[in-house]
PDB file of C-alpha atoms and ligand atoms in Angstrom:
ATOM      1  CA  MET A   1       0.000   0.000   0.000  1.00 79.00           C
ATOM      2  CA  MET A   2       1.262   3.505  -0.811  1.00 90.00           C
ATOM      3  CA  ASN A   3       1.594   6.224   1.784  1.00 95.00           C
ATOM      4  CA  GLY A   4      -1.329   8.677   1.280  1.00 96.00           C
ATOM      5  CA  PRO A   5       0.514  11.922   2.126  1.00 96.00           C
ATOM      6  CA  THR A   6       3.199  11.316  -0.529  1.00 97.00           C
ATOM      7  CA  THR A   7       1.179   9.940  -3.468  1.00 98.00           C
ATOM      8  CA  SER A   8       0.787  11.806  -6.750  1.00 98.00           C
ATOM      9  CA  VAL A   9      -1.592  11.632  -9.695  1.00 98.00           C
ATOM     10  CA  ASP A  10       1.159   9.721 -11.548  1.00 98.00           C
ATOM     11  CA  ASP A  11       0.697   6.830  -9.097  1.00 98.00           C
ATOM     12  CA  CYS A  12      -2.857   6.372 -10.423  1.00 98.00           C
ATOM     13  CA  SER A  13      -2.954   4.170 -13.487  1.00 97.00           C
ATOM     14  CA  LEU A  14      -5.374   3.030 -16.157  1.00 98.00           C
ATOM     15  CA  ILE A  15      -5.960  -0.719 -16.218  1.00 98.00           C
ATOM     16  CA  THR A  16      -7.393  -2.429 -19.285  1.00 98.00           C
ATOM     17  CA  PHE A  17      -9.106  -5.721 -18.493  1.00 98.00           C
ATOM     18  CA  ASP A  18      -9.104  -8.550 -20.991  1.00 97.00           C
ATOM     19  CA  LYS A  19     -12.330  -9.046 -22.925  1.00 97.00           C
ATOM     20  CA  ILE A  20     -13.572 -12.539 -23.617  1.00 98.00           C
ATOM     21  CA  GLU A  21     -15.630 -11.936 -26.726  1.00 97.00           C
ATOM     22  CA  SER A  22     -18.212 -14.151 -28.346  1.00 98.00           C
ATOM     23  CA  ASN A  23     -21.175 -13.779 -30.693  1.00 98.00           C
ATOM     24  CA  SER A  24     -23.376 -13.365 -27.621  1.00 98.00           C
ATOM     25  CA  GLY A  25     -21.368 -10.543 -26.020  1.00 98.00           C
ATOM     26  CA  SER A  26     -18.240  -9.772 -24.015  1.00 98.00           C
ATOM     27  CA  LEU A  27     -17.085 -10.762 -20.546  1.00 98.00           C
ATOM     28  CA  SER A  28     -14.314  -9.298 -18.378  1.00 98.00           C
ATOM     29  CA  VAL A  29     -13.000 -10.784 -15.137  1.00 97.00           C
ATOM     30  CA  LEU A  30     -11.615  -8.938 -12.080  1.00 97.00           C
ATOM     31  CA  GLU A  31      -9.766 -11.014  -9.510  1.00 96.00           C
ATOM     32  CA  PRO A  32      -7.696  -9.827  -6.527  1.00 96.00           C
ATOM     33  CA  PHE A  33      -3.963  -9.588  -7.288  1.00 95.00           C
ATOM     34  CA  GLN A  34      -4.630 -10.654 -10.875  1.00 94.00           C
ATOM     35  CA  GLN A  35      -6.381  -7.909 -12.831  1.00 94.00           C
ATOM     36  CA  LEU A  36      -6.759  -5.885  -9.583  1.00 96.00           C
ATOM     37  CA  PRO A  37      -3.749  -4.638  -7.597  1.00 96.00           C
ATOM     38  CA  PHE A  38      -5.314  -5.380  -4.165  1.00 97.00           C
ATOM     39  CA  ASP A  39      -7.684  -7.690  -2.333  1.00 97.00           C
ATOM     40  CA  ILE A  40     -11.341  -6.649  -2.679  1.00 97.00           C
ATOM     41  CA  LYS A  41     -13.180  -5.932   0.586  1.00 98.00           C
ATOM     42  CA  ARG A  42     -16.078  -3.920  -0.846  1.00 98.00           C
ATOM     43  CA  VAL A  43     -17.958  -3.327  -4.095  1.00 98.00           C
ATOM     44  CA  TYR A  44     -20.390  -0.494  -4.654  1.00 98.00           C
ATOM     45  CA  TYR A  45     -21.973   1.218  -7.624  1.00 98.00           C
ATOM     46  CA  ILE A  46     -23.493   4.599  -8.319  1.00 98.00           C
ATOM     47  CA  TYR A  47     -26.448   4.871 -10.694  1.00 98.00           C
ATOM     48  CA  ASP A  48     -29.615   6.928 -11.407  1.00 98.00           C
ATOM     49  CA  ILE A  49     -27.302   9.943 -11.540  1.00 98.00           C
ATOM     50  CA  PRO A  50     -29.162  13.162 -12.421  1.00 97.00           C
ATOM     51  CA  SER A  51     -27.672  15.132 -15.304  1.00 94.00           C
ATOM     52  CA  GLY A  52     -25.160  17.758 -14.116  1.00 97.00           C
ATOM     53  CA  SER A  53     -24.397  15.975 -10.837  1.00 98.00           C
ATOM     54  CA  GLU A  54     -20.956  15.673  -9.295  1.00 98.00           C
ATOM     55  CA  ARG A  55     -19.823  12.930  -6.926  1.00 98.00           C
ATOM     56  CA  GLY A  56     -16.691  12.568  -4.823  1.00 98.00           C
ATOM     57  CA  GLY A  57     -15.107  15.819  -3.681  1.00 98.00           C
ATOM     58  CA  HIS A  58     -12.960  14.068  -1.102  1.00 98.00           C
ATOM     59  CA  ALA A  59      -9.876  11.868  -0.627  1.00 98.00           C
ATOM     60  CA  HIS A  60      -9.185   8.695   1.319  1.00 98.00           C
ATOM     61  CA  LYS A  61      -6.262   8.331   3.710  1.00 98.00           C
ATOM     62  CA  THR A  62      -5.509   4.627   3.141  1.00 98.00           C
ATOM     63  CA  LEU A  63      -8.032   3.229   0.648  1.00 98.00           C
ATOM     64  CA  ASP A  64      -7.133   1.791  -2.765  1.00 98.00           C
ATOM     65  CA  GLN A  65      -9.901   1.717  -5.349  1.00 98.00           C
ATOM     66  CA  VAL A  66     -10.494   0.779  -8.956  1.00 98.00           C
ATOM     67  CA  ILE A  67     -13.217   2.853 -10.614  1.00 98.00           C
ATOM     68  CA  ILE A  68     -14.939   1.671 -13.806  1.00 98.00           C
ATOM     69  CA  ALA A  69     -17.628   3.169 -16.054  1.00 98.00           C
ATOM     70  CA  ILE A  70     -19.470  -0.131 -16.276  1.00 98.00           C
ATOM     71  CA  SER A  71     -22.137   1.622 -18.365  1.00 98.00           C
ATOM     72  CA  GLY A  72     -22.116   5.036 -20.079  1.00 98.00           C
ATOM     73  CA  SER A  73     -19.361   7.533 -19.360  1.00 98.00           C
ATOM     74  CA  PHE A  74     -18.118  10.154 -16.898  1.00 98.00           C
ATOM     75  CA  ASP A  75     -15.027  12.236 -16.172  1.00 98.00           C
ATOM     76  CA  LEU A  76     -12.751  11.458 -13.246  1.00 98.00           C
ATOM     77  CA  THR A  77     -10.671  14.430 -12.100  1.00 98.00           C
ATOM     78  CA  ILE A  78      -7.841  13.589  -9.715  1.00 98.00           C
ATOM     79  CA  PHE A  79      -5.727  16.007  -7.672  1.00 98.00           C
ATOM     80  CA  ASP A  80      -2.703  15.319  -5.469  1.00 98.00           C
ATOM     81  CA  GLY A  81      -2.348  18.744  -3.840  1.00 97.00           C
ATOM     82  CA  VAL A  82      -0.186  20.016  -6.705  1.00 97.00           C
ATOM     83  CA  ARG A  83      -1.286  18.525 -10.000  1.00 98.00           C
ATOM     84  CA  THR A  84      -4.665  17.762 -11.535  1.00 98.00           C
ATOM     85  CA  LYS A  85      -5.560  15.246 -14.255  1.00 98.00           C
ATOM     86  CA  THR A  86      -8.897  14.483 -15.886  1.00 98.00           C
ATOM     87  CA  ILE A  87      -9.583  11.066 -17.371  1.00 98.00           C
ATOM     88  CA  GLN A  88     -12.706  10.199 -19.332  1.00 98.00           C
ATOM     89  CA  LEU A  89     -13.963   6.709 -18.503  1.00 98.00           C
ATOM     90  CA  ASN A  90     -16.271   5.237 -21.135  1.00 98.00           C
ATOM     91  CA  ARG A  91     -15.446   1.541 -21.514  1.00 98.00           C
ATOM     92  CA  PRO A  92     -16.527  -1.305 -19.206  1.00 98.00           C
ATOM     93  CA  ASN A  93     -13.154  -3.027 -19.591  1.00 98.00           C
ATOM     94  CA  VAL A  94     -11.075  -0.033 -18.451  1.00 98.00           C
ATOM     95  CA  GLY A  95     -10.610   1.093 -14.849  1.00 98.00           C
ATOM     96  CA  VAL A  96      -8.525   3.615 -12.960  1.00 98.00           C
ATOM     97  CA  HIS A  97      -6.535   2.517  -9.939  1.00 98.00           C
ATOM     98  CA  LEU A  98      -6.804   5.309  -7.366  1.00 98.00           C
ATOM     99  CA  VAL A  99      -4.117   5.053  -4.706  1.00 98.00           C
ATOM    100  CA  PRO A 100      -4.604   6.521  -1.190  1.00 98.00           C
ATOM    101  CA  GLY A 101      -4.335  10.286  -0.714  1.00 98.00           C
ATOM    102  CA  ILE A 102      -5.863  11.411  -4.028  1.00 98.00           C
ATOM    103  CA  TRP A 103      -8.686  13.959  -4.158  1.00 98.00           C
ATOM    104  CA  ARG A 104     -11.298  13.002  -6.763  1.00 98.00           C
ATOM    105  CA  ILE A 105     -14.331  14.516  -8.466  1.00 98.00           C
ATOM    106  CA  LEU A 106     -16.631  12.581 -10.788  1.00 98.00           C
ATOM    107  CA  SER A 107     -18.607  14.704 -13.258  1.00 98.00           C
ATOM    108  CA  ASN A 108     -20.153  14.855 -16.753  1.00 98.00           C
ATOM    109  CA  PHE A 109     -22.134  11.657 -16.245  1.00 98.00           C
ATOM    110  CA  SER A 110     -23.875  10.471 -19.406  1.00 98.00           C
ATOM    111  CA  SER A 111     -27.456   9.287 -19.182  1.00 96.00           C
ATOM    112  CA  SER A 112     -27.616   5.737 -17.744  1.00 94.00           C
ATOM    113  CA  ALA A 113     -24.016   5.969 -16.499  1.00 98.00           C
ATOM    114  CA  VAL A 114     -23.086   3.454 -13.819  1.00 98.00           C
ATOM    115  CA  CYS A 115     -19.870   3.834 -11.810  1.00 98.00           C
ATOM    116  CA  LEU A 116     -18.604   0.594 -10.332  1.00 98.00           C
ATOM    117  CA  THR A 117     -15.978   0.788  -7.567  1.00 98.00           C
ATOM    118  CA  LEU A 118     -13.893  -2.022  -6.117  1.00 98.00           C
ATOM    119  CA  ALA A 119     -12.302  -1.074  -2.822  1.00 98.00           C
ATOM    120  CA  SER A 120      -9.532  -2.498  -0.656  1.00 98.00           C
ATOM    121  CA  GLN A 121     -11.326  -1.838   2.657  1.00 98.00           C
ATOM    122  CA  VAL A 122     -14.816  -1.897   4.084  1.00 98.00           C
ATOM    123  CA  TYR A 123     -16.615   1.436   4.527  1.00 98.00           C
ATOM    124  CA  ASN A 124     -15.023   3.613   7.193  1.00 98.00           C
ATOM    125  CA  GLU A 125     -16.012   7.278   7.401  1.00 98.00           C
ATOM    126  CA  SER A 126     -12.846   8.101   9.375  1.00 98.00           C
ATOM    127  CA  ASP A 127     -10.772   7.201   6.298  1.00 98.00           C
ATOM    128  CA  TYR A 128     -12.344  10.133   4.383  1.00 98.00           C
ATOM    129  CA  ILE A 129     -10.877  13.619   4.078  1.00 98.00           C
ATOM    130  CA  ARG A 130     -13.844  15.764   3.066  1.00 98.00           C
ATOM    131  CA  GLU A 131     -12.446  19.261   3.766  1.00 98.00           C
ATOM    132  CA  SER A 132      -9.926  20.789   1.367  1.00 96.00           C
ATOM    133  CA  ASP A 133      -8.052  22.430   4.297  1.00 97.00           C
ATOM    134  CA  HIS A 134      -7.672  19.051   5.980  1.00 97.00           C
ATOM    135  CA  TYR A 135      -6.473  17.600   2.685  1.00 98.00           C
ATOM    136  CA  ARG A 136      -3.784  20.301   2.357  1.00 97.00           C
ATOM    137  CA  LEU A 137      -2.556  19.532   5.874  1.00 97.00           C
ATOM    138  CA  PHE A 138      -2.606  15.776   5.184  1.00 97.00           C
ATOM    139  CA  LYS A 139      -0.477  16.211   2.040  1.00 97.00           C
ATOM    140  CA  THR A 140       2.085  18.316   3.877  1.00 92.00           C
ATOM    141  CA  SER A 141       2.230  16.117   6.986  1.00 82.00           C
TER     142      SER A 141
HETATM  143  C1  T46 B   1     -15.445   7.600  -4.881  1.00 93.36           C
HETATM  144  C2  T46 B   1     -16.745   7.578  -5.576  1.00 93.36           C
HETATM  145  C3  T46 B   1     -16.678   6.863  -6.878  1.00 93.36           C
HETATM  146  C4  T46 B   1     -21.864   3.962   2.708  1.00 93.36           C
HETATM  147  O1  T46 B   1     -22.650   3.843   3.640  1.00 93.36           O
HETATM  148  N1  T46 B   1     -21.057   2.927   2.345  1.00 93.36           N
HETATM  149  C5  T46 B   1     -20.168   2.995   1.313  1.00 93.36           C
HETATM  150  O2  T46 B   1     -19.462   2.011   1.033  1.00 93.36           O
HETATM  151  C6  T46 B   1     -20.089   4.222   0.576  1.00 93.36           C
HETATM  152  C7  T46 B   1     -19.113   4.357  -0.596  1.00 93.36           C
HETATM  153  C8  T46 B   1     -20.896   5.252   0.942  1.00 93.36           C
HETATM  154  N2  T46 B   1     -21.772   5.133   1.978  1.00 93.36           N
HETATM  155  C9  T46 B   1     -22.614   6.279   2.351  1.00 93.36           C
HETATM  156  C10 T46 B   1     -21.832   7.431   2.967  1.00 93.36           C
HETATM  157  C11 T46 B   1     -22.577   8.657   2.512  1.00 93.36           C
HETATM  158  O3  T46 B   1     -23.627   8.917   3.422  1.00 93.36           O
HETATM  159  O4  T46 B   1     -23.222   6.805   1.170  1.00 93.36           O
HETATM  160  C12 T46 B   1     -23.223   8.237   1.182  1.00 93.36           C
HETATM  161  C13 T46 B   1     -22.490   8.780  -0.021  1.00 93.36           C
HETATM  162  O5  T46 B   1     -21.138   8.324   0.054  1.00 93.36           O
HETATM  163  P1  T46 B   1     -19.898   9.103  -0.584  1.00 93.36           P
HETATM  164  O6  T46 B   1     -19.861  10.495  -0.115  1.00 93.36           O
HETATM  165  O7  T46 B   1     -18.710   8.268  -0.332  1.00 93.36           O
HETATM  166  O8  T46 B   1     -20.311   9.042  -2.127  1.00 93.36           O
HETATM  167  P2  T46 B   1     -19.553   9.504  -3.421  1.00 93.36           P
HETATM  168  O9  T46 B   1     -20.292   8.916  -4.566  1.00 93.36           O
HETATM  169  O10 T46 B   1     -19.355  10.968  -3.433  1.00 93.36           O
HETATM  170  O11 T46 B   1     -18.101   8.848  -3.370  1.00 93.36           O
HETATM  171  C14 T46 B   1     -17.908   7.460  -3.481  1.00 93.36           C
HETATM  172  C15 T46 B   1     -16.616   7.065  -2.793  1.00 93.36           C
HETATM  173  O12 T46 B   1     -16.614   7.416  -1.421  1.00 93.36           O
HETATM  174  C16 T46 B   1     -15.447   7.732  -3.431  1.00 93.36           C
HETATM  175  O13 T46 B   1     -14.264   7.294  -2.849  1.00 93.36           O
HETATM  176  O14 T46 B   1     -14.404   7.644  -5.498  1.00 93.36           O
HETATM  177  O15 T46 B   1     -17.801   7.015  -4.814  1.00 93.36           O
END
C-alpha cells in the first residue's frame, strides 16, 4: 500500500481488463492480485445519476480503489495537492486505480451511467478527508 501523504496523480494508473468476446457478447473478469492490484473488501456502484451531478469531492487516507464506467461515461478528475488530471472513462473493460491520498471529483455523467468501484477496505467514514483544508494539511504532513 502507498503512503497517502506522498502519493501523486502519476501513481494512479489506467488498467485495461481482458475481454472474452463471443457472438453473444463480451465478458471481463476482475480477480484480486490478478487484474486488480489489491484484495477486494467492498464493491459499490453509483447509478440513477441526475444530469449535471458531481460525486466525490474528497480523498481517502488509506483506501485503494479501482473505478470503472461499467455503463455510459463520466469524467474522473484527480488532484494530489499540486497537480490535476482528468480522465474520461467510457469503456466497461477499463478502470482507474486510485491510490490513497488522491482527491477526486466525478462529473459529466452520461445518461444511464453506472460507476462501479472495487475497494480495498470496508466502509469507514474516518478514512475520508472531506475538507480541502484538511487535505492540504494531510499532504504536507
Ligand atoms: C469515490 C466515488 C466513486 C456507505 O454507507 N457505504 C459505502 O461504502 C459508501 C461508498 C458510501 N456510503 C454512504 C456514505 C454517505 O452517506 O453513502 C453516502 C455517499 O457516500 P460518498 O460520499 O462516499 O459518495 P460519493 O459517490 O461521493 O463517493 C464514493 C466514494 O466514497 C469515493 O471514494 O471515489 O464514490
